Every structure is written in structure tokens, then in C-alpha cells.
Amino acid sequence: MDFVAEEALRTGADLHLVHVPQLAPGLSGPFDVDWEAARAFGHHVLARASADAHELVGGRVTITHELVAESRGTVTDIVARSEGARMVALQHRRLTGIGRAVGTSTTQGVASRSHAPVVSVPASWQPENRHHRVVVAVHDPAGADHTLRTAFTLAGQRQDRLRVLHACLPCDGHGDEGVRREAVREDRFRNALAAQVQALRAEFSDVRVEIEVRHEPIGSALLRGAEHGDLLVLGRRHPRLPLAAHLGPVSRLALETSTIPVMFVETVAPVPVPGQRVETTTSPGQTRR
């Protein structure tokens, strides 16, 4: 809730809380009775979330809430409500067993199909641990225009620095030869990125930019490169894949391992929709948005 409240205050967007009722596993009573119990629990969750949100924003933005009356599935319900939203925020918990499978499936499903950018906020994340840095991971500059622009925009809104992170496996070769090959590859990446960064720097003149190339596997590079960041920005999938395709492997890895909020954005700029808001949902057991 801290994350979405701050975003709403920073951007002036409305905050909409959504809860999708879910039946607890293993229930054996009449469906109507169990469903009413799930709805009653949902009202309780929304009341607490709404109270927390009002306390955090202090009347400076509009807060609304919704208990989904007829669910078509958690992912479908959330995706339908993401249209017109500025972003959708979900709490991600490190669960085990069936809970982990369901929670991860929900987050991945929403992140891959949402009409708006999706932020996964680890349950362990604390807003007090600030580094004043947004980190954006870029694999191929040729398909990163919208991802980079989003990261620059976020860094500008937050008055944060921006780190552009690129990872590649160490080159074959020993000693000086391996170092030389890595230097050549790093120069190639920086040169390919230069025109985009220069144009965005001119537009976002207040954003301080640093480019970091790490010669290590992408998983460890994301973790280590984002250690001193407050938000990690990733493209949802390869730009040539169709909309609603599954998240790419790097995005799934970041979702599972990142200790800071991760924002998944389209690599291609979406068609703008008027009247945007921040969408945040609470679902028992795994997600809060």
C-alpha cells in the first residue's frame, strides 16, 4: 500500500482498490454459504486496505474500492479493470507449494496481459530503504525505446538517478584476450545505446544517467545491479512477440528473485487512454494491488 499511495500522490492519479473473492481450498460446505463467507472476508480486507490508503494519502487523491461481484477468474478480472489505469500494482509474496504456484501464476498472468504497466511489490519491501535510483534493464537497444522512455519518465517524476543495466555472459578467452573481447562488446552496446540516451537526456535534463554493463549471467546481474535501486523496469517480452504472450524468462526470473518493486512495461508504446488511474487490488493469500 505504501508503494501505490506514493505513486498516486506523486502523479495525482486516483487510487482504486479491487478485491477478487476466492474460495479457500478444501471447503466442503454448501457453495452459497462458502461464497458469502468469501465475500464477507473480502469486505473486511477492503475496509482495512481503504483505511490504510486514506491514512497514507490524507485526502489528497480520490480513493475508491470494489468487491468483484461475479468473478471470471482472478487474472481475467484484474486485466479487465486495468484498461484505462496508469498502472496495476500487486503484492508478491514468497510462498511455497500450491500457494506459490497460484500466486506466481496470477502475477505472471496479469503482468503479461494487463492493458497498463504492472508493478510487482515484494511483501518484504520497505519504503524506508531508499537509494533514489531507478534501474532499467536493457538487452537490445534496438527494441528498448519505450522501456527507456518509461524509465526516464519515472526517474524524472521521482527526482531519482537512472541506471541503465545490461548483462552479458563473460567472453571466452583467458587473461588479456578475454578482457579485450569484453571491452569490445561493452563498447558496441554503449555505442548502440548512445543515440537513444542522448535524445532522452535532452528531454529529461534533470535525470542523471549511468550505464552499467555486467559480464555475468542475467539473473545475478539483475540482483546485483538492482541492489542499490528502488524500482526495476523491464520490458515484458521480446518486442516481436505478440501481445498477451507469456512473460519472457528474464521477467519471470526478476519476478521471483527481486527484492525491490519490479515494473513490467510493453516494449512498444501503447495507445494512450484518457482518464488514467492507479489500480490496486487485494486478493487473500497472495496479492495486494
mmCIF file of C-alpha atoms in Angstrom:
data_model
loop_
_atom_site.group_PDB
_atom_site.id
_atom_site.type_symbol
_atom_site.label_atom_id
_atom_site.label_comp_id
_atom_site.label_asym_id
_atom_site.label_seq_id
_atom_site.Cartn_x
_atom_site.Cartn_y
_atom_site.Cartn_z
ATOM 1 C CA MET A 1 0.000 0.000 0.000
ATOM 2 C CA ASP A 2 2.910 2.353 0.687
ATOM 3 C CA PHE A 3 4.096 1.993 -2.910
ATOM 4 C CA VAL A 4 0.761 2.732 -4.602
ATOM 5 C CA ALA A 5 -0.055 5.559 -2.199
ATOM 6 C CA GLU A 6 3.237 7.251 -3.031
ATOM 7 C CA GLU A 7 2.651 6.783 -6.765
ATOM 8 C CA ALA A 8 -0.848 8.247 -6.503
ATOM 9 C CA LEU A 9 0.427 11.262 -4.560
ATOM 10 C CA ARG A 10 3.365 11.755 -6.910
ATOM 11 C CA THR A 11 1.262 11.704 -10.079
ATOM 12 C CA GLY A 12 -2.123 12.909 -8.806
ATOM 13 C CA ALA A 13 -3.795 9.708 -10.034
ATOM 14 C CA ASP A 14 -6.868 8.248 -8.329
ATOM 15 C CA LEU A 15 -6.392 5.071 -6.291
ATOM 16 C CA HIS A 16 -8.800 2.184 -6.946
ATOM 17 C CA LEU A 17 -8.730 -0.854 -4.643
ATOM 18 C CA VAL A 18 -10.089 -4.133 -6.014
ATOM 19 C CA HIS A 19 -10.660 -7.429 -4.227
ATOM 20 C CA VAL A 20 -11.494 -10.678 -6.036
ATOM 21 C CA PRO A 21 -13.244 -13.138 -3.669
ATOM 22 C CA GLN A 22 -11.694 -16.597 -3.627
ATOM 23 C CA LEU A 23 -12.941 -19.789 -2.036
ATOM 24 C CA ALA A 24 -10.497 -21.306 0.421
ATOM 25 C CA PRO A 25 -9.228 -24.755 -0.679
ATOM 26 C CA GLY A 26 -10.708 -27.824 0.993
ATOM 27 C CA LEU A 27 -14.118 -26.365 1.860
ATOM 28 C CA SER A 28 -16.916 -28.937 1.940
ATOM 29 C CA GLY A 29 -19.969 -26.854 2.854
ATOM 30 C CA PRO A 30 -22.710 -25.543 0.550
ATOM 31 C CA PHE A 31 -21.335 -23.306 -2.193
ATOM 32 C CA ASP A 32 -23.636 -20.377 -1.342
ATOM 33 C CA VAL A 33 -22.513 -20.397 2.275
ATOM 34 C CA ASP A 34 -18.818 -20.604 1.380
ATOM 35 C CA TRP A 35 -19.175 -17.879 -1.250
ATOM 36 C CA GLU A 36 -20.891 -15.498 1.163
ATOM 37 C CA ALA A 37 -18.095 -16.146 3.660
ATOM 38 C CA ALA A 38 -15.536 -15.287 0.969
ATOM 39 C CA ARG A 39 -17.426 -12.086 0.168
ATOM 40 C CA ALA A 40 -17.624 -11.134 3.842
ATOM 41 C CA PHE A 41 -13.879 -11.647 4.138
ATOM 42 C CA GLY A 42 -13.403 -9.527 1.012
ATOM 43 C CA HIS A 43 -15.396 -6.664 2.528
ATOM 44 C CA HIS A 44 -13.180 -6.890 5.619
ATOM 45 C CA VAL A 45 -9.989 -6.830 3.530
ATOM 46 C CA LEU A 46 -11.189 -3.843 1.507
ATOM 47 C CA ALA A 47 -12.217 -1.934 4.631
ATOM 48 C CA ARG A 48 -8.756 -2.356 6.138
ATOM 49 C CA ALA A 49 -6.992 -1.534 2.868
ATOM 50 C CA SER A 50 -9.163 1.536 2.334
ATOM 51 C CA ALA A 51 -8.454 2.782 5.860
ATOM 52 C CA ASP A 52 -4.708 2.317 5.325
ATOM 53 C CA ALA A 53 -4.855 4.126 1.986
ATOM 54 C CA HIS A 54 -6.811 7.079 3.381
ATOM 55 C CA GLU A 55 -4.309 7.423 6.205
ATOM 56 C CA LEU A 56 -1.398 7.447 3.744
ATOM 57 C CA VAL A 57 -2.809 9.929 1.212
ATOM 58 C CA GLY A 58 -4.528 12.248 3.679
ATOM 59 C CA GLY A 59 -7.375 13.218 1.354
ATOM 60 C CA ARG A 60 -5.058 14.443 -1.401
ATOM 61 C CA VAL A 61 -6.264 11.906 -4.007
ATOM 62 C CA THR A 62 -9.563 10.126 -4.594
ATOM 63 C CA ILE A 63 -9.805 6.556 -3.261
ATOM 64 C CA THR A 64 -12.447 4.084 -4.432
ATOM 65 C CA HIS A 65 -12.847 0.368 -3.833
ATOM 66 C CA GLU A 66 -14.622 -2.549 -5.462
ATOM 67 C CA LEU A 67 -15.524 -6.091 -4.472
ATOM 68 C CA VAL A 68 -15.862 -8.125 -7.673
ATOM 69 C CA ALA A 69 -19.430 -9.460 -7.710
ATOM 70 C CA GLU A 70 -19.179 -12.101 -10.440
ATOM 71 C CA SER A 71 -15.645 -13.352 -10.920
ATOM 72 C CA ARG A 72 -14.475 -14.809 -14.226
ATOM 73 C CA GLY A 73 -11.121 -15.718 -12.687
ATOM 74 C CA THR A 74 -8.683 -13.547 -10.762
ATOM 75 C CA VAL A 75 -6.403 -12.784 -13.719
ATOM 76 C CA THR A 76 -9.297 -12.028 -16.090
ATOM 77 C CA ASP A 77 -10.994 -9.780 -13.524
ATOM 78 C CA ILE A 78 -7.856 -7.755 -12.874
ATOM 79 C CA VAL A 79 -6.889 -7.462 -16.538
ATOM 80 C CA ALA A 80 -10.382 -6.201 -17.400
ATOM 81 C CA ARG A 81 -10.049 -3.456 -14.794
ATOM 82 C CA SER A 82 -6.573 -2.460 -15.956
ATOM 83 C CA GLU A 83 -7.932 -0.743 -19.067
ATOM 84 C CA GLY A 84 -7.570 2.995 -18.566
ATOM 85 C CA ALA A 85 -5.364 2.582 -15.490
ATOM 86 C CA ARG A 86 -1.986 4.264 -15.159
ATOM 87 C CA MET A 87 -0.585 1.126 -13.537
ATOM 88 C CA VAL A 88 -1.616 -2.038 -11.717
ATOM 89 C CA ALA A 89 0.242 -2.902 -8.512
ATOM 90 C CA LEU A 90 0.365 -6.373 -6.972
ATOM 91 C CA GLN A 91 1.968 -7.580 -3.779
ATOM 92 C CA HIS A 92 4.221 -10.579 -4.389
ATOM 93 C CA ARG A 93 4.776 -12.989 -1.529
ATOM 94 C CA ARG A 94 7.429 -15.683 -1.364
ATOM 95 C CA LEU A 95 5.049 -18.618 -0.931
ATOM 96 C CA THR A 96 5.689 -22.343 -1.164
ATOM 97 C CA GLY A 97 3.794 -25.319 -2.603
ATOM 98 C CA ILE A 98 0.366 -24.692 -4.122
ATOM 99 C CA GLY A 99 0.274 -21.134 -2.777
ATOM 100 C CA ARG A 100 3.472 -20.308 -4.637
ATOM 101 C CA ALA A 101 2.161 -21.789 -7.897
ATOM 102 C CA VAL A 102 -1.147 -19.913 -7.669
ATOM 103 C CA GLY A 103 0.402 -16.616 -6.579
ATOM 104 C CA THR A 104 3.093 -16.688 -9.244
ATOM 105 C CA SER A 105 0.589 -17.727 -11.911
ATOM 106 C CA THR A 106 -1.690 -14.808 -11.006
ATOM 107 C CA THR A 107 1.121 -12.260 -11.082
ATOM 108 C CA GLN A 108 2.555 -13.577 -14.341
ATOM 109 C CA GLY A 109 -0.879 -13.754 -15.940
ATOM 110 C CA VAL A 110 -1.743 -10.173 -15.045
ATOM 111 C CA ALA A 111 1.708 -8.859 -15.979
ATOM 112 C CA SER A 112 1.584 -10.476 -19.418
ATOM 113 C CA ARG A 113 -1.965 -9.396 -20.324
ATOM 114 C CA SER A 114 -2.589 -6.119 -18.495
ATOM 115 C CA HIS A 115 -3.505 -3.036 -20.531
ATOM 116 C CA ALA A 116 -1.348 -0.957 -18.163
ATOM 117 C CA PRO A 117 2.163 -1.365 -16.741
ATOM 118 C CA VAL A 118 2.232 -3.819 -13.835
ATOM 119 C CA VAL A 119 4.317 -3.397 -10.688
ATOM 120 C CA SER A 120 5.095 -6.406 -8.515
ATOM 121 C CA VAL A 121 5.948 -5.259 -4.983
ATOM 122 C CA PRO A 122 7.733 -7.837 -2.780
ATOM 123 C CA ALA A 123 5.986 -8.303 0.561
ATOM 124 C CA SER A 124 9.349 -7.793 2.278
ATOM 125 C CA TRP A 125 9.951 -4.401 0.620
ATOM 126 C CA GLN A 126 10.221 -1.439 2.978
ATOM 127 C CA PRO A 127 9.744 2.149 1.725
ATOM 128 C CA GLU A 128 12.340 3.480 4.176
ATOM 129 C CA ASN A 129 15.252 1.775 2.391
ATOM 130 C CA ARG A 130 15.784 4.367 -0.348
ATOM 131 C CA HIS A 131 18.642 4.699 -2.828
ATOM 132 C CA HIS A 132 16.988 7.328 -5.073
ATOM 133 C CA ARG A 133 17.742 5.308 -8.195
ATOM 134 C CA VAL A 134 15.567 3.701 -10.894
ATOM 135 C CA VAL A 135 17.168 0.732 -12.679
ATOM 136 C CA VAL A 136 16.141 -0.261 -16.213
ATOM 137 C CA ALA A 137 17.433 -3.489 -17.750
ATOM 138 C CA VAL A 138 18.135 -3.365 -21.493
ATOM 139 C CA HIS A 139 19.126 -6.387 -23.567
ATOM 140 C CA ASP A 140 18.889 -4.986 -27.098
ATOM 141 C CA PRO A 141 18.797 -1.185 -27.588
ATOM 142 C CA ALA A 142 17.002 -1.678 -30.920
ATOM 143 C CA GLY A 143 13.811 -2.748 -29.129
ATOM 144 C CA ALA A 144 14.078 -0.675 -25.967
ATOM 145 C CA ASP A 145 12.722 2.760 -26.959
ATOM 146 C CA HIS A 146 9.507 2.622 -24.924
ATOM 147 C CA THR A 147 11.122 0.843 -21.970
ATOM 148 C CA LEU A 148 13.836 3.503 -21.768
ATOM 149 C CA ARG A 149 11.337 6.354 -22.085
ATOM 150 C CA THR A 150 9.249 4.880 -19.276
ATOM 151 C CA ALA A 151 12.330 4.595 -17.059
ATOM 152 C CA PHE A 152 13.365 8.189 -17.788
ATOM 153 C CA THR A 153 9.828 9.381 -17.030
ATOM 154 C CA LEU A 154 9.744 7.519 -13.717
ATOM 155 C CA ALA A 155 13.179 8.765 -12.695
ATOM 156 C CA GLY A 156 12.130 12.322 -13.532
ATOM 157 C CA GLN A 157 8.894 12.058 -11.537
ATOM 158 C CA ARG A 158 10.769 10.647 -8.552
ATOM 159 C CA GLN A 159 13.727 13.033 -8.919
ATOM 160 C CA ASP A 160 15.928 9.926 -8.919
ATOM 161 C CA ARG A 161 19.018 8.878 -10.819
ATOM 162 C CA LEU A 162 18.664 6.328 -13.610
ATOM 163 C CA ARG A 163 20.867 3.285 -14.091
ATOM 164 C CA VAL A 164 20.729 1.540 -17.475
ATOM 165 C CA LEU A 165 21.792 -2.051 -16.836
ATOM 166 C CA HIS A 166 22.992 -4.515 -19.462
ATOM 167 C CA ALA A 167 24.203 -8.052 -18.789
ATOM 168 C CA CYS A 168 26.086 -10.487 -20.990
ATOM 169 C CA LEU A 169 27.984 -13.675 -20.274
ATOM 170 C CA PRO A 170 31.767 -13.395 -19.910
ATOM 171 C CA CYS A 171 33.637 -13.845 -23.186
ATOM 172 C CA ASP A 172 35.641 -16.954 -23.948
ATOM 173 C CA GLY A 173 39.346 -16.486 -23.634
ATOM 174 C CA HIS A 174 41.834 -16.142 -20.822
ATOM 175 C CA GLY A 175 43.680 -13.169 -19.421
ATOM 176 C CA ASP A 176 44.099 -10.110 -21.612
ATOM 177 C CA GLU A 177 42.277 -11.647 -24.577
ATOM 178 C CA GLY A 178 39.088 -12.212 -22.565
ATOM 179 C CA VAL A 179 39.267 -8.692 -21.152
ATOM 180 C CA ARG A 180 39.750 -7.258 -24.654
ATOM 181 C CA ARG A 181 36.719 -9.102 -26.048
ATOM 182 C CA GLU A 182 34.530 -7.950 -23.177
ATOM 183 C CA ALA A 183 35.667 -4.353 -23.692
ATOM 184 C CA VAL A 184 34.812 -4.544 -27.397
ATOM 185 C CA ARG A 185 31.358 -5.942 -26.658
ATOM 186 C CA GLU A 186 30.729 -3.311 -23.988
ATOM 187 C CA ASP A 187 31.747 -0.505 -26.368
ATOM 188 C CA ARG A 188 29.412 -1.937 -29.008
ATOM 189 C CA PHE A 189 26.479 -1.840 -26.575
ATOM 190 C CA ARG A 190 27.237 1.684 -25.367
ATOM 191 C CA ASN A 191 27.511 2.948 -28.947
ATOM 192 C CA ALA A 192 24.214 1.295 -29.913
ATOM 193 C CA LEU A 193 22.523 2.901 -26.906
ATOM 194 C CA ALA A 194 24.115 6.342 -27.268
ATOM 195 C CA ALA A 195 21.617 7.945 -29.665
ATOM 196 C CA GLN A 196 18.565 6.925 -27.605
ATOM 197 C CA VAL A 197 20.077 8.027 -24.309
ATOM 198 C CA GLN A 198 21.274 11.326 -25.763
ATOM 199 C CA ALA A 199 17.807 12.159 -27.104
ATOM 200 C CA LEU A 200 16.140 11.268 -23.806
ATOM 201 C CA ARG A 201 18.731 13.189 -21.810
ATOM 202 C CA ALA A 202 17.845 16.286 -23.806
ATOM 203 C CA GLU A 203 14.166 15.790 -22.972
ATOM 204 C CA PHE A 204 14.717 14.794 -19.320
ATOM 205 C CA SER A 205 17.572 17.148 -18.497
ATOM 206 C CA ASP A 206 17.172 16.749 -14.730
ATOM 207 C CA VAL A 207 17.741 12.973 -14.802
ATOM 208 C CA ARG A 208 21.283 11.830 -14.077
ATOM 209 C CA VAL A 209 22.088 8.694 -16.089
ATOM 210 C CA GLU A 210 24.660 5.973 -15.544
ATOM 211 C CA ILE A 211 25.230 2.976 -17.817
ATOM 212 C CA GLU A 212 26.439 -0.276 -16.299
ATOM 213 C CA VAL A 213 27.475 -3.379 -18.240
ATOM 214 C CA ARG A 214 27.907 -6.523 -16.159
ATOM 215 C CA HIS A 215 29.715 -9.561 -17.566
ATOM 216 C CA GLU A 216 27.824 -12.265 -15.718
ATOM 217 C CA PRO A 217 24.616 -14.326 -16.022
ATOM 218 C CA ILE A 218 21.480 -12.221 -16.297
ATOM 219 C CA GLY A 219 19.997 -13.488 -13.018
ATOM 220 C CA SER A 220 22.892 -12.435 -10.821
ATOM 221 C CA ALA A 221 23.348 -9.243 -12.861
ATOM 222 C CA LEU A 222 19.758 -8.177 -12.162
ATOM 223 C CA LEU A 223 20.070 -8.902 -8.459
ATOM 224 C CA ARG A 224 23.422 -7.188 -8.034
ATOM 225 C CA GLY A 225 22.695 -4.333 -10.416
ATOM 226 C CA ALA A 226 19.438 -3.502 -8.649
ATOM 227 C CA GLU A 227 20.863 -3.809 -5.135
ATOM 228 C CA HIS A 228 21.082 -0.037 -4.822
ATOM 229 C CA GLY A 229 17.871 0.769 -6.692
ATOM 230 C CA ASP A 230 14.282 1.491 -5.649
ATOM 231 C CA LEU A 231 12.488 0.277 -8.792
ATOM 232 C CA LEU A 232 13.490 -2.150 -11.558
ATOM 233 C CA VAL A 233 11.937 -1.546 -15.003
ATOM 234 C CA LEU A 234 11.752 -4.396 -17.532
ATOM 235 C CA GLY A 235 10.185 -4.956 -20.929
ATOM 236 C CA ARG A 236 7.564 -7.688 -20.565
ATOM 237 C CA ARG A 237 8.755 -9.725 -23.500
ATOM 238 C CA HIS A 238 10.718 -9.578 -26.731
ATOM 239 C CA PRO A 239 9.266 -6.775 -28.934
ATOM 240 C CA ARG A 240 8.491 -9.220 -31.759
ATOM 241 C CA LEU A 241 6.305 -11.450 -29.601
ATOM 242 C CA PRO A 242 2.525 -10.843 -29.754
ATOM 243 C CA LEU A 243 0.548 -9.036 -27.070
ATOM 244 C CA ALA A 244 -0.667 -11.325 -24.259
ATOM 245 C CA ALA A 245 2.243 -13.705 -24.828
ATOM 246 C CA HIS A 246 3.799 -15.149 -21.694
ATOM 247 C CA LEU A 247 6.386 -13.111 -19.845
ATOM 248 C CA GLY A 248 9.916 -13.626 -21.075
ATOM 249 C CA PRO A 249 12.354 -15.713 -18.986
ATOM 250 C CA VAL A 250 14.203 -12.651 -17.664
ATOM 251 C CA SER A 251 10.956 -11.057 -16.482
ATOM 252 C CA ARG A 252 9.887 -14.277 -14.753
ATOM 253 C CA LEU A 253 13.279 -14.536 -13.063
ATOM 254 C CA ALA A 254 13.099 -10.943 -11.831
ATOM 255 C CA LEU A 255 9.581 -11.528 -10.529
ATOM 256 C CA GLU A 256 10.787 -14.425 -8.399
ATOM 257 C CA THR A 257 14.086 -13.016 -7.146
ATOM 258 C CA SER A 258 13.934 -9.215 -6.968
ATOM 259 C CA THR A 259 13.934 -7.615 -3.529
ATOM 260 C CA ILE A 260 12.662 -4.278 -4.903
ATOM 261 C CA PRO A 261 9.471 -3.451 -6.847
ATOM 262 C CA VAL A 262 9.588 -4.546 -10.495
ATOM 263 C CA MET A 263 7.621 -2.750 -13.221
ATOM 264 C CA PHE A 264 6.758 -4.662 -16.396
ATOM 265 C CA VAL A 265 6.084 -2.445 -19.418
ATOM 266 C CA GLU A 266 5.399 -3.026 -23.081
ATOM 267 C CA THR A 267 8.417 -2.597 -25.323
ATOM 268 C CA VAL A 268 6.097 -0.905 -27.849
ATOM 269 C CA ALA A 269 4.276 2.256 -26.757
ATOM 270 C CA PRO A 270 0.559 1.557 -26.121
ATOM 271 C CA VAL A 271 -2.260 3.716 -27.463
ATOM 272 C CA PRO A 272 -2.938 6.420 -24.819
ATOM 273 C CA VAL A 273 -6.225 6.215 -22.908
ATOM 274 C CA PRO A 274 -7.789 9.303 -21.243
ATOM 275 C CA GLY A 275 -8.750 9.349 -17.551
ATOM 276 C CA GLN A 276 -5.980 7.173 -16.153
ATOM 277 C CA ARG A 277 -5.832 5.997 -12.534
ATOM 278 C CA VAL A 278 -3.722 3.767 -10.307
ATOM 279 C CA GLU A 279 -5.281 0.310 -9.970
ATOM 280 C CA THR A 280 -4.509 -1.654 -6.824
ATOM 281 C CA THR A 281 -6.088 -4.947 -5.819
ATOM 282 C CA THR A 282 -6.219 -7.068 -2.694
ATOM 283 C CA SER A 283 -6.589 -10.837 -3.002
ATOM 284 C CA PRO A 284 -6.337 -13.156 0.007
ATOM 285 C CA GLY A 285 -3.094 -15.060 0.313
ATOM 286 C CA GLN A 286 -1.014 -13.613 -2.431
ATOM 287 C CA THR A 287 -1.689 -10.242 -3.972
ATOM 288 C CA ARG A 288 -2.447 -6.691 -3.000
ATOM 289 C CA ARG A 289 -2.871 -4.103 -5.705
#
